XYZ file of C-alpha atoms in Angstrom:
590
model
C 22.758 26.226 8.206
C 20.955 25.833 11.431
C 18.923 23.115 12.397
C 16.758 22.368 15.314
C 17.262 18.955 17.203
C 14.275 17.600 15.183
C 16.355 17.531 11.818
C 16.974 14.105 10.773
C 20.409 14.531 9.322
C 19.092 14.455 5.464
C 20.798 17.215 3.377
C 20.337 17.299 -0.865
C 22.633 18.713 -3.425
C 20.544 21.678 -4.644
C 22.857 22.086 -8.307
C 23.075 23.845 -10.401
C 22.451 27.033 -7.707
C 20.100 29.159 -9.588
C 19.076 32.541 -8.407
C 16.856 32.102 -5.412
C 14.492 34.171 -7.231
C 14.351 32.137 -10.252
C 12.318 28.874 -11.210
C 13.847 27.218 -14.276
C 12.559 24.085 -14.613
C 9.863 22.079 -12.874
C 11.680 20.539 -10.172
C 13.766 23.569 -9.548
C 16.792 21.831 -9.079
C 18.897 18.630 -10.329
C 18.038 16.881 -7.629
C 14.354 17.792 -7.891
C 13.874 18.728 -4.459
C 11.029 21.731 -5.436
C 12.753 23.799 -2.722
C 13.264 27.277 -2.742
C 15.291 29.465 -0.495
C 12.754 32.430 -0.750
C 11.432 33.401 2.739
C 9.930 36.672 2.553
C 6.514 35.489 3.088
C 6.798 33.482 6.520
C 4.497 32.421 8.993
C 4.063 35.791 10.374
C 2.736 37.228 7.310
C 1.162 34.418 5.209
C -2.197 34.914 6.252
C -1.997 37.623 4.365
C -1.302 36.672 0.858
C -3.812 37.299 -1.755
C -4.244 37.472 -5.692
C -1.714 39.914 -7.306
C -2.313 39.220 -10.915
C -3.666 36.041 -13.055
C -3.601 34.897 -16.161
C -6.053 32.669 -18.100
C -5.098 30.827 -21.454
C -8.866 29.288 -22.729
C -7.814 25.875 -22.377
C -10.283 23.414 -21.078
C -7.843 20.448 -20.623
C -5.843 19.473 -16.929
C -3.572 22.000 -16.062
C -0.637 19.885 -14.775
C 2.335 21.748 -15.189
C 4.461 24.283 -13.238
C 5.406 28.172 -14.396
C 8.821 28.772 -14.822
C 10.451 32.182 -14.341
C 14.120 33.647 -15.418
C 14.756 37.431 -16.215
C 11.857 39.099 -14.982
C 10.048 36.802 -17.694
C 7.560 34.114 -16.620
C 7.093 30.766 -19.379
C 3.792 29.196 -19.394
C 2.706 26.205 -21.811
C -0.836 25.110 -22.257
C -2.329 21.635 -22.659
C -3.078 20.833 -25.868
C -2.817 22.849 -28.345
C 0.465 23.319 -26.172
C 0.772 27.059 -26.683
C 3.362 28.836 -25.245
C 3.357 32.083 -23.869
C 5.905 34.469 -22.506
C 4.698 37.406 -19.424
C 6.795 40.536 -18.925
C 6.825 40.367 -15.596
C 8.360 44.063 -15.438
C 5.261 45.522 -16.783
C 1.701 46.487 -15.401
C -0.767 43.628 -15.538
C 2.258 40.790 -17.102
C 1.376 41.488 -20.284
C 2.365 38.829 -23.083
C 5.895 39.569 -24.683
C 5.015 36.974 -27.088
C 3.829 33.634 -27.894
C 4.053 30.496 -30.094
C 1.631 27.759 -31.477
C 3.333 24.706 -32.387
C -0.016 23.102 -33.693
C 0.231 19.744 -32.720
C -2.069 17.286 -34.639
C -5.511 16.586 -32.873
C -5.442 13.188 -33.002
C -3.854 13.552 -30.389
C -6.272 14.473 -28.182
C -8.047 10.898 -28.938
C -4.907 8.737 -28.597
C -3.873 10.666 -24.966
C -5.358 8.177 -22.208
C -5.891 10.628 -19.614
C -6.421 14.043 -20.738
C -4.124 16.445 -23.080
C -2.058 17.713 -20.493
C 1.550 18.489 -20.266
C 3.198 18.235 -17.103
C 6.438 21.029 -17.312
C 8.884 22.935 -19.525
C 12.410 23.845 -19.086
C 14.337 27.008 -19.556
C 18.124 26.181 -20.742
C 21.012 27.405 -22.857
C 18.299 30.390 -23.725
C 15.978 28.103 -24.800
C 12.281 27.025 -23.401
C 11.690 23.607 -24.583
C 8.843 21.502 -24.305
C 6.811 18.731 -26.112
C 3.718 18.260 -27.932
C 1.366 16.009 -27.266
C 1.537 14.459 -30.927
C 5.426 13.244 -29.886
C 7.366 16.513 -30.753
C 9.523 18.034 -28.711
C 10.240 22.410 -29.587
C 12.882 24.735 -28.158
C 11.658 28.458 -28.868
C 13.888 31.662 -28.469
C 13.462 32.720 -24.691
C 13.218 36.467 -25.769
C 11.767 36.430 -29.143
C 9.062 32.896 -29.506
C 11.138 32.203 -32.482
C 11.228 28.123 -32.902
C 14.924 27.252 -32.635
C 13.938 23.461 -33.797
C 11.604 20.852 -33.656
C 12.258 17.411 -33.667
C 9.595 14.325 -34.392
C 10.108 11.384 -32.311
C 6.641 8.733 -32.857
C 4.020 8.562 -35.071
C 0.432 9.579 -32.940
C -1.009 7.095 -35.127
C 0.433 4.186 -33.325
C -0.531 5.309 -30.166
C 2.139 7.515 -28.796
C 1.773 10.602 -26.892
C 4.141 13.052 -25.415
C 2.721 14.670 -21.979
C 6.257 14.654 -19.924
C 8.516 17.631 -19.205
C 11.096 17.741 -21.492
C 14.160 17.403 -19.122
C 17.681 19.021 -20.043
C 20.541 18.186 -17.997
C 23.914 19.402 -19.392
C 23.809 19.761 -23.030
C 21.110 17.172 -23.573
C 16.968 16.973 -23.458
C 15.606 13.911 -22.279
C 12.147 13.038 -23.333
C 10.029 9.890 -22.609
C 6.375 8.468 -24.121
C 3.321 7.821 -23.070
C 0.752 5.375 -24.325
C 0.491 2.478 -22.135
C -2.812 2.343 -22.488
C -2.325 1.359 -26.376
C 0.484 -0.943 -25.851
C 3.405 1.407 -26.809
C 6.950 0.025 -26.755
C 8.551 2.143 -23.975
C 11.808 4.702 -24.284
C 13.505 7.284 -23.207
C 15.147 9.605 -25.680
C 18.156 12.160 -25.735
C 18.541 14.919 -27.751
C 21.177 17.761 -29.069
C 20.048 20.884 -26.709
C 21.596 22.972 -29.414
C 20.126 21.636 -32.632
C 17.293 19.431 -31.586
C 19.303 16.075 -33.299
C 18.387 12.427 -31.778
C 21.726 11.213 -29.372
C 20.269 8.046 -28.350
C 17.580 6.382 -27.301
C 16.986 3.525 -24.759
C 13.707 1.157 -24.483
C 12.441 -0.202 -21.445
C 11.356 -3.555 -22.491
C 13.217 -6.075 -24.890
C 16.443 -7.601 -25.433
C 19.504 -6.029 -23.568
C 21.073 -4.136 -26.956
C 17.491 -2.080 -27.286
C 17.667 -1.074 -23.588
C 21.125 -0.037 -23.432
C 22.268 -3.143 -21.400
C 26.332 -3.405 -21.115
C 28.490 -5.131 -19.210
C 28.417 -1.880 -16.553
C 25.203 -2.544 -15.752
C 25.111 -4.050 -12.302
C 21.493 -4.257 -10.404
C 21.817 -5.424 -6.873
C 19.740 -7.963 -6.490
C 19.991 -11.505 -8.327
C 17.288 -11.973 -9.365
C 17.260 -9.093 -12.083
C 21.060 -10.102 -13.460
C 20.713 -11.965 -16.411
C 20.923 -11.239 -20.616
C 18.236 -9.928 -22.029
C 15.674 -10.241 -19.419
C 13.663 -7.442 -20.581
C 12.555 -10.215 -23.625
C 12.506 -13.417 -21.874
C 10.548 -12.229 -18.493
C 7.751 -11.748 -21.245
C 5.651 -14.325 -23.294
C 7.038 -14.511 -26.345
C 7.541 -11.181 -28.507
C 5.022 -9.539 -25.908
C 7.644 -7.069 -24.809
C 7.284 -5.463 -28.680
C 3.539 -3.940 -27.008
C 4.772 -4.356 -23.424
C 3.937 -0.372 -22.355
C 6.227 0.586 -19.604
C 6.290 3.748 -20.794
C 8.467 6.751 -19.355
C 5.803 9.594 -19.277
C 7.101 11.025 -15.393
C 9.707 12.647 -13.939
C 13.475 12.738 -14.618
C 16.607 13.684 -12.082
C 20.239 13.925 -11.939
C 23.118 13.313 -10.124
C 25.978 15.762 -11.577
C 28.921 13.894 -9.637
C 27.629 10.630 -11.175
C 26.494 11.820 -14.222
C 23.862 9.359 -13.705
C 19.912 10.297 -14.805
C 17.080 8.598 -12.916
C 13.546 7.989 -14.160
C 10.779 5.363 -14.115
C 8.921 3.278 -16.136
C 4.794 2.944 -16.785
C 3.091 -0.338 -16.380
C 3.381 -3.645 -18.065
C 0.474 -3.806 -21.239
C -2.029 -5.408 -21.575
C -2.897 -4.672 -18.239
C -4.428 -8.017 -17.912
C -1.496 -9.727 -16.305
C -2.480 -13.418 -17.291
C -2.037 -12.442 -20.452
C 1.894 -12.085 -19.688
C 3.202 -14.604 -16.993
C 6.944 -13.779 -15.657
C 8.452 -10.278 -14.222
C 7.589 -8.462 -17.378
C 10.616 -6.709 -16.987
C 11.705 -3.733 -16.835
C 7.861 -2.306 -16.457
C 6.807 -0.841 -13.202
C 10.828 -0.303 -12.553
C 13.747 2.727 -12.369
C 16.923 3.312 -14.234
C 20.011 4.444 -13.322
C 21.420 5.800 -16.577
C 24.764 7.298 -17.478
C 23.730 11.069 -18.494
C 26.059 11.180 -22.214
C 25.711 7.211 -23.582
C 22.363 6.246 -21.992
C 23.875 2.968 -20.882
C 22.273 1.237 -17.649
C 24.013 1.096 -14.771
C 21.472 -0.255 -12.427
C 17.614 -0.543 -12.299
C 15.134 -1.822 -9.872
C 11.147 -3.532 -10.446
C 9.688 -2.172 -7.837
C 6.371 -3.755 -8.634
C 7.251 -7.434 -10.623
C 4.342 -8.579 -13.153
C 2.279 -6.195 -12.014
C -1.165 -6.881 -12.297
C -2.841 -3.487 -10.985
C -1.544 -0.735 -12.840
C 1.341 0.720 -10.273
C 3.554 2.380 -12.725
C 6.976 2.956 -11.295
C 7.418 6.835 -13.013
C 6.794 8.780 -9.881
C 9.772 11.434 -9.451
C 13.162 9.995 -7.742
C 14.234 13.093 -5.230
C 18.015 12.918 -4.607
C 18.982 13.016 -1.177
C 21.957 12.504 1.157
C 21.435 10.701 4.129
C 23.202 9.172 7.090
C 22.742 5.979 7.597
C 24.435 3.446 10.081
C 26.939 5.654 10.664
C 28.401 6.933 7.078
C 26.454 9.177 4.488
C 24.709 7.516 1.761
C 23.774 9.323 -1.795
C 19.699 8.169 -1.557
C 16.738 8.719 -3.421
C 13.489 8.827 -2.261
C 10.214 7.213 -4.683
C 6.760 7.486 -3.708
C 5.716 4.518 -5.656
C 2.313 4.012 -7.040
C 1.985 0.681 -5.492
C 1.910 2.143 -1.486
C 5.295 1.928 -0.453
C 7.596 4.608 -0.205
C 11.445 3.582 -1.025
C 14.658 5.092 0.104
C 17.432 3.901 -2.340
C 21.449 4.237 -2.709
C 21.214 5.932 -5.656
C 25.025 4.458 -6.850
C 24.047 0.706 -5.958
C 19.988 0.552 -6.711
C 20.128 -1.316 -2.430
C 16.721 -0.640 -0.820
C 17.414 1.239 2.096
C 14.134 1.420 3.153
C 10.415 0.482 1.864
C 7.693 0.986 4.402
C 4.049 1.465 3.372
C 2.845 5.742 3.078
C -0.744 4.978 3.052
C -3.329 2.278 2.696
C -3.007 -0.667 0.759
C -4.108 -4.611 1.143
C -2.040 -5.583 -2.134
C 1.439 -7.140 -0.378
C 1.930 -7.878 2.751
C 4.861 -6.131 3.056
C 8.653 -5.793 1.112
C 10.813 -8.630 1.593
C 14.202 -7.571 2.896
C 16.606 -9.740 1.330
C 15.019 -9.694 -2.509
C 13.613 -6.081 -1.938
C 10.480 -8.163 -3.852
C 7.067 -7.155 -2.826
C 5.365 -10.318 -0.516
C 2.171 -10.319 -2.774
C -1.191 -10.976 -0.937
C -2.491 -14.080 -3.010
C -6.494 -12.744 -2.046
C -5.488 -9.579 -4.143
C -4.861 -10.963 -7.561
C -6.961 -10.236 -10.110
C -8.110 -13.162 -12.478
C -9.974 -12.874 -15.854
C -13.932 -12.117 -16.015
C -13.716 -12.392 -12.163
C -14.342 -9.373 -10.009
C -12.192 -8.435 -7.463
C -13.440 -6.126 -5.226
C -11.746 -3.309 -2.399
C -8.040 -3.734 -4.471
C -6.321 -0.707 -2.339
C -4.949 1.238 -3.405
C -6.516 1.668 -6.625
C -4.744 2.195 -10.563
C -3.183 5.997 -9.580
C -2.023 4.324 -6.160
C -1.225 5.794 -3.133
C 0.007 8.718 -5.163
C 0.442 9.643 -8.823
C 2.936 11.708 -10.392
C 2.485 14.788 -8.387
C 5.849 15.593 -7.380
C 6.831 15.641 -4.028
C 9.276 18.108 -2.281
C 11.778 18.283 0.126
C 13.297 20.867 2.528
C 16.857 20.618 3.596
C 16.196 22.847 6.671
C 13.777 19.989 7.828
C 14.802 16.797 6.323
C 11.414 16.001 5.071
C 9.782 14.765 1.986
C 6.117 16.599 1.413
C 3.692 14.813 -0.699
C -0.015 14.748 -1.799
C -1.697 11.337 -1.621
C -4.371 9.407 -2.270
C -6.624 7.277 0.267
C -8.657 5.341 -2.995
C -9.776 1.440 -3.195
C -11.244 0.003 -6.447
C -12.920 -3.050 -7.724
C -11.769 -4.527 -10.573
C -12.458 -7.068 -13.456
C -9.924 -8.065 -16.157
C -11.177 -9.080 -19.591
C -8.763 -10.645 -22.057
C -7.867 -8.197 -25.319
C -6.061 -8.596 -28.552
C -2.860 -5.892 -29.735
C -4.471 -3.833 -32.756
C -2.033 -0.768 -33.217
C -3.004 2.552 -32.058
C -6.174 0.831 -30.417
C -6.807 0.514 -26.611
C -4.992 -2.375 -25.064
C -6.112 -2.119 -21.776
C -8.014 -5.169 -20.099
C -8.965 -3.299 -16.905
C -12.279 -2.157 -15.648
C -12.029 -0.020 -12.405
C -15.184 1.354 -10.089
C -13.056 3.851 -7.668
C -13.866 4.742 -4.066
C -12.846 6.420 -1.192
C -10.758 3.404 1.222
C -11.082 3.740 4.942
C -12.414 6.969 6.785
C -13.682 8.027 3.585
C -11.510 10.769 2.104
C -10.223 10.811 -1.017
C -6.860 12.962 -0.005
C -3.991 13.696 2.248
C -1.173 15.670 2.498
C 1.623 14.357 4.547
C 5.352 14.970 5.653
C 7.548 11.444 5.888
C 11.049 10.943 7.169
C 12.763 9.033 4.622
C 14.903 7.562 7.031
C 12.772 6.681 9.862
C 10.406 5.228 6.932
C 7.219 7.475 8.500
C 4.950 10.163 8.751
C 5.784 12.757 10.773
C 2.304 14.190 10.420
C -0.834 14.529 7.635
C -3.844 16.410 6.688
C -6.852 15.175 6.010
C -8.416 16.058 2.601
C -12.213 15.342 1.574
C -10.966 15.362 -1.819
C -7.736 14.057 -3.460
C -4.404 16.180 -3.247
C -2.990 16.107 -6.964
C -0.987 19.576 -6.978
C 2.935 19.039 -6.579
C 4.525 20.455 -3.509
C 6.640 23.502 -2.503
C 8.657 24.320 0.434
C 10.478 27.349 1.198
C 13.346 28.833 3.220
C 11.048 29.855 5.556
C 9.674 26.399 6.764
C 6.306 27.068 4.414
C 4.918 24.214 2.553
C 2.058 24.884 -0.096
C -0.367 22.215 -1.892
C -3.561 22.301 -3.681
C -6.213 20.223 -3.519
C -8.963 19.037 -6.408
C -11.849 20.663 -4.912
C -9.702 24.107 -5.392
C -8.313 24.813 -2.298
C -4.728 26.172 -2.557
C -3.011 26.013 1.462
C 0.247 26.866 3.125
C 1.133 24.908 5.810
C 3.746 24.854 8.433
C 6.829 22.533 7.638
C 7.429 20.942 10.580
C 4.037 20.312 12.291
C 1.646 20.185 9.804
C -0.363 23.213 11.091
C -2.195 24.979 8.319
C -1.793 28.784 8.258
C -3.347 30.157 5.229
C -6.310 28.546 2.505
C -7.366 30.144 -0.793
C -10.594 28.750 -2.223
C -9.566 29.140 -6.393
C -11.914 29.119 -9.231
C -11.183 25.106 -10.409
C -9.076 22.215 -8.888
C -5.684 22.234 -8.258
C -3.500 19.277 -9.806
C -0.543 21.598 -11.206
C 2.703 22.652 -9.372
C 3.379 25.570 -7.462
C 6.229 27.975 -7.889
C 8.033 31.183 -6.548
C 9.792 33.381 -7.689
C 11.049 37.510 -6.900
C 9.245 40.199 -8.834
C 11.428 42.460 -10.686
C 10.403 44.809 -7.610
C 11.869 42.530 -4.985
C 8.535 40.561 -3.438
C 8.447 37.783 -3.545
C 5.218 35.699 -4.883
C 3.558 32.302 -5.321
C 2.007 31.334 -8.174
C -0.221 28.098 -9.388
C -2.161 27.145 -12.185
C -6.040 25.752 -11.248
C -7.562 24.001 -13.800
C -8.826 20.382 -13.160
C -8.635 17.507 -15.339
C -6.220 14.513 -15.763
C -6.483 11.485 -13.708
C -8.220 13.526 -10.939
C -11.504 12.985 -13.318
C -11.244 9.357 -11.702
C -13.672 11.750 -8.735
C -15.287 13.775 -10.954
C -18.548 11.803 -10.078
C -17.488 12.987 -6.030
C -20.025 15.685 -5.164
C -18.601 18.916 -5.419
C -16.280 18.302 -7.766
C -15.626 21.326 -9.222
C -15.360 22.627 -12.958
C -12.571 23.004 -15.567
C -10.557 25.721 -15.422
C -7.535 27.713 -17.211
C -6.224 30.204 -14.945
C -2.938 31.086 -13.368
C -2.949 32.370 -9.946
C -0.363 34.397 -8.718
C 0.017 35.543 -4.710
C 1.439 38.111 -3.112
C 1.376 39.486 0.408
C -1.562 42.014 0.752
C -2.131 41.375 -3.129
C 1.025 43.932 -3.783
C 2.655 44.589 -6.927
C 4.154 45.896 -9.825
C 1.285 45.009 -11.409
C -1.267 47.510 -9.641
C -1.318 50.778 -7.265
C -0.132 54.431 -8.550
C 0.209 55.339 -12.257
C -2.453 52.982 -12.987
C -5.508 54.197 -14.938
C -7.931 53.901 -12.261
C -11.179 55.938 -10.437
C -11.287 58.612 -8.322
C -12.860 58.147 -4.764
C -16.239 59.256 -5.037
C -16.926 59.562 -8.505
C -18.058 57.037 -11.091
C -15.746 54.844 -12.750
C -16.997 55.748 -16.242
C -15.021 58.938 -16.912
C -16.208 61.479 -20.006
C -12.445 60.976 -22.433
C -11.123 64.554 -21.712
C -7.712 63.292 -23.636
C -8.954 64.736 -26.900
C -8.024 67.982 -27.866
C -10.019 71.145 -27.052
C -12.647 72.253 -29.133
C -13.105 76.088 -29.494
């Protein structure tokens, strides 16, 4: 592969290979990298691309998640009532091959925190599997709909909710819970991939036997070695309702056989209501793929007190570094610091602030512990005003991406302050648990957004774009050096890779917070194709003139608007003449 004396050296493994015209699971690859090697539209012809087809499912919630495509079939999965749907992508217009209504239970909808959305799917072992939001997780029959199994893993009545993307690595599907907000006990779970059956299942918070603590597990800093610190960094039996959920991403290393995922915040989120590190909340694992054991972890934000869950996606990379290659990852934490970590060790290679934040002071280099600015401390009844950045950080869980050809990470943030007040609150089961009160606004300059490209080695940006309004799609970058994003207002762009510039904008009918995809046609074109429909934590702006309305509809691209789906053999009008048509198909009278 050629690379132009720009290229910083940083190369990912892009396992397992799939067709570069197939999208099989939301981060496209193990290593979640949301590249694709498609470069058929280009900068020469981008300019051009415009609507080839879309598809609208009725659903008012946030439309978070990212279409998948494998033989000439594309998978789609609504918010709640998560139905699934499969498109014939062979066929005039996509038409639906079939679909499936798993009929989740609408409480639900009340015990969710931040919207009934759904955030991915995955395609595997002719499967598509996803999860409910009433804490099911479903693998359907690719071709037919038919439900393969379905297995329950929390009772919605307590709190939990399931809005993740099932994850399957190997023979396994890896599922986390949400529920912070309610004081859930965090986990991660692993299940059969052929029969649905629970494997294991590890929690984030409590004694070292419930989080799948052994004597591999090796952290490299001090100060989190110890037994059972996930119980006695907590006020006693606090870790029971401690949150630190797993509701983001998940990757994998396939030469390690190690999984990597976050963990949510610390509850209550009143943080003098639990002195200590509250560990592991606001942290990462480094899990072995087939037991779940630990091998390492790392708090990246330690008794958090302003809601910077740690469950952003971990993008596997390989970089050099001081003169020998080092298997990396790369976290855009909530908390405004973006980390580049040896993915076998848990060492912080790197941790330089992405965007603005007045929380820390900086990262210390020895502990790898945040230096914590003592003015920016919340404290009971007391308000604390201009905390930057605010609960959803510098950036949420909209994935990143990252291009091989360039070296670069792409990412949507945020550029969002708040002022807060903690009150102190009580555990009642299924019940908010909460503590926080937040009043949002735009930090310095004004804009909500931005959408930058950083050099994980370098620890910088290499250039941004201003947004008016936040950037809350996930990335995509292709073989050709194109990188597309979304923004909440509804503007869907492709920009170029390595400067920044941007080349083509498409104003769509409701914000943007889901993923972007391509994919080949079954005729050999290549298209681009993202879901607008605003909701989630992007309502945190709805109040932001111009915020625009909910929406349901899948957008698909093309250049010139070509396709399959349209031009000759098509019923359509003849120049000149009225589309209404008297029905000559019936037969002759005489």
């Amino acid at each position: 592969m050629a690379h132009d004396p720009g290229w910083n050296g940083a190369a990912a493994n892009l396992a397992p290979n799939d067709p570069p015209g197939e999208w099989r699971r939301p981060g496209r690859d193990y290593a979640g990298t949301r590249y694709s090697p498609l470069n058929q539209i280009n900068a020469g012809n981008v300019a051009e691309l415009k609507m080839a087809w879309s598809f609208a499912d009725g659903v008012p919630y946030g439309h978070e998640g990212a279409p998948l495509v494998a033989d000439n079939t594309m998978y789609l999965v609504t918010p709640f009532p998560n139905v699934a749907y499969a498109l014939d992508l062979t066929k005039p217009g996509a038409p639906i091959k079939w679909t499936y209504s798993p009929n989740p239970s609408p409480m639900a909808i009340g015990k969710a925190c931040c919207d009934a959305v759904l955030r991915g799917w995955a395609l595997a072992d002719g499967k598509l599997i996803f999860n409910t939001l009433d804490d099911h997780t479903v693998a359907v029959d690719a071709q037919t709909g038919k439900e393969l199994w379905r297995t329950k893993l929390a009772n919605v009545e307590d709190g939990v909710t399931t809005t993740m993307a099932a994850t399957v690595y190997k023979d396994k599907v890896f599922v986390g819970n949400s529920g912070g907000e309610l004081g859930v006990h965090g986990w991660l779970a692993a299940l059969d991939l052929k029969s649905g059956k629970e494997l294991w299942r590890a929690y984030n918070t409590g004694p070292d036997d419930q989080v799948k603590i052994g004597a591999d597990f090796k952290p490299f800093y001090p100060w989190m070695r110890g037994k059972d610190l996930g119980a006695t960094t907590w006020p006693a039996d606090m870790w029971k309702h401690g949150g630190s959920a797993s509701w983001g991403w998940i990757t994998y290393d396939p030469d390690l056989n190690l999984i990597y995922y976050g963990t949510a915040n610390p509850s209550p989120r009143v943080p003098a209501q639990r002195p200590g590190l509250n560990l592991w909340s606001a942290a990462m694992f480094a899990r072995d793929a087939d037991s779940g054991m630990a091998r390492w972890a790392f708090q990246f934000t330690p008794h958090d007190q302003w809601d910077y869950d740690g469950v952003n996606e971990d993008v596997l990379i390989d970089i050099p570094w001081r003169g020998q290659t080092r298997k990396a990852l790369v976290q855009f934490n909530r908390n405004g610091f973006a980390y580049t970590i040896d993915r076998q060790t848990g060492e912080v290679l790197v941790a330089k602030p992405f965007g603005n934040l007045n929380w820390a002071l900086g990262v210390d280099p020895k502990t790898a512990q945040p230096i914590v600015n003592p003015a920016m401390q919340p404290k009971p009844g007391v308000k604390l005003p201009n905390a930057c950045p605010t609960d959803i950080g510098v950036k949420d869980w909209q994935p990143a991406a990252f291009s091989p050809r360039t070296g670069l990470l792409y990412a949507g943030i945020f550029n969002i302050c708040m002022d807060l007040t903690d009150h102190p609150v009580s555990y009642i089961a299924g019940t908010p648990y909460d503590g926080m009160e937040m009043k949002r606004h735009a930090g310095p300059g004004g804009n909500w957004g931005e959408f930058m490209a950083w050099d994980p080695i370098q620890g910088r940006k290499v250039w941004s774009i201003k947004e008016p309004f936040m950037t809350m799609s996930g990335a995509l970058v292709t073989g050709s050096d194109l990188v597309f994003y979304g923004t909440v207002d509804g503007w869907f762009r492709a920009v170029d890779a390595r400067t920044g510039k941007v080349l083509w904008s498409q104003k769509l009918g409701s914000g943007v917070i889901g993923q972007p995809i391509t994919y080949l046609g079954p005729d050999g074109r290549q298209y681009v194709a993202v879901y607008a429909g605003v909701g989630g934590a992007a309502m945190v702006a709805a109040q932001q003139p111009g915020f625009p309305p909910r929406g349901d509809t899948l957008y698909v691209f093309s250049v010139g608007g070509a396709s399959n789906n349209s031009g000759p053999g098509l019923l359509s009008s003849q120049p000149g003449k009225p589309a209404a048509q008297p029905d000559n198909t019936s037969p002759s009278q005489t």
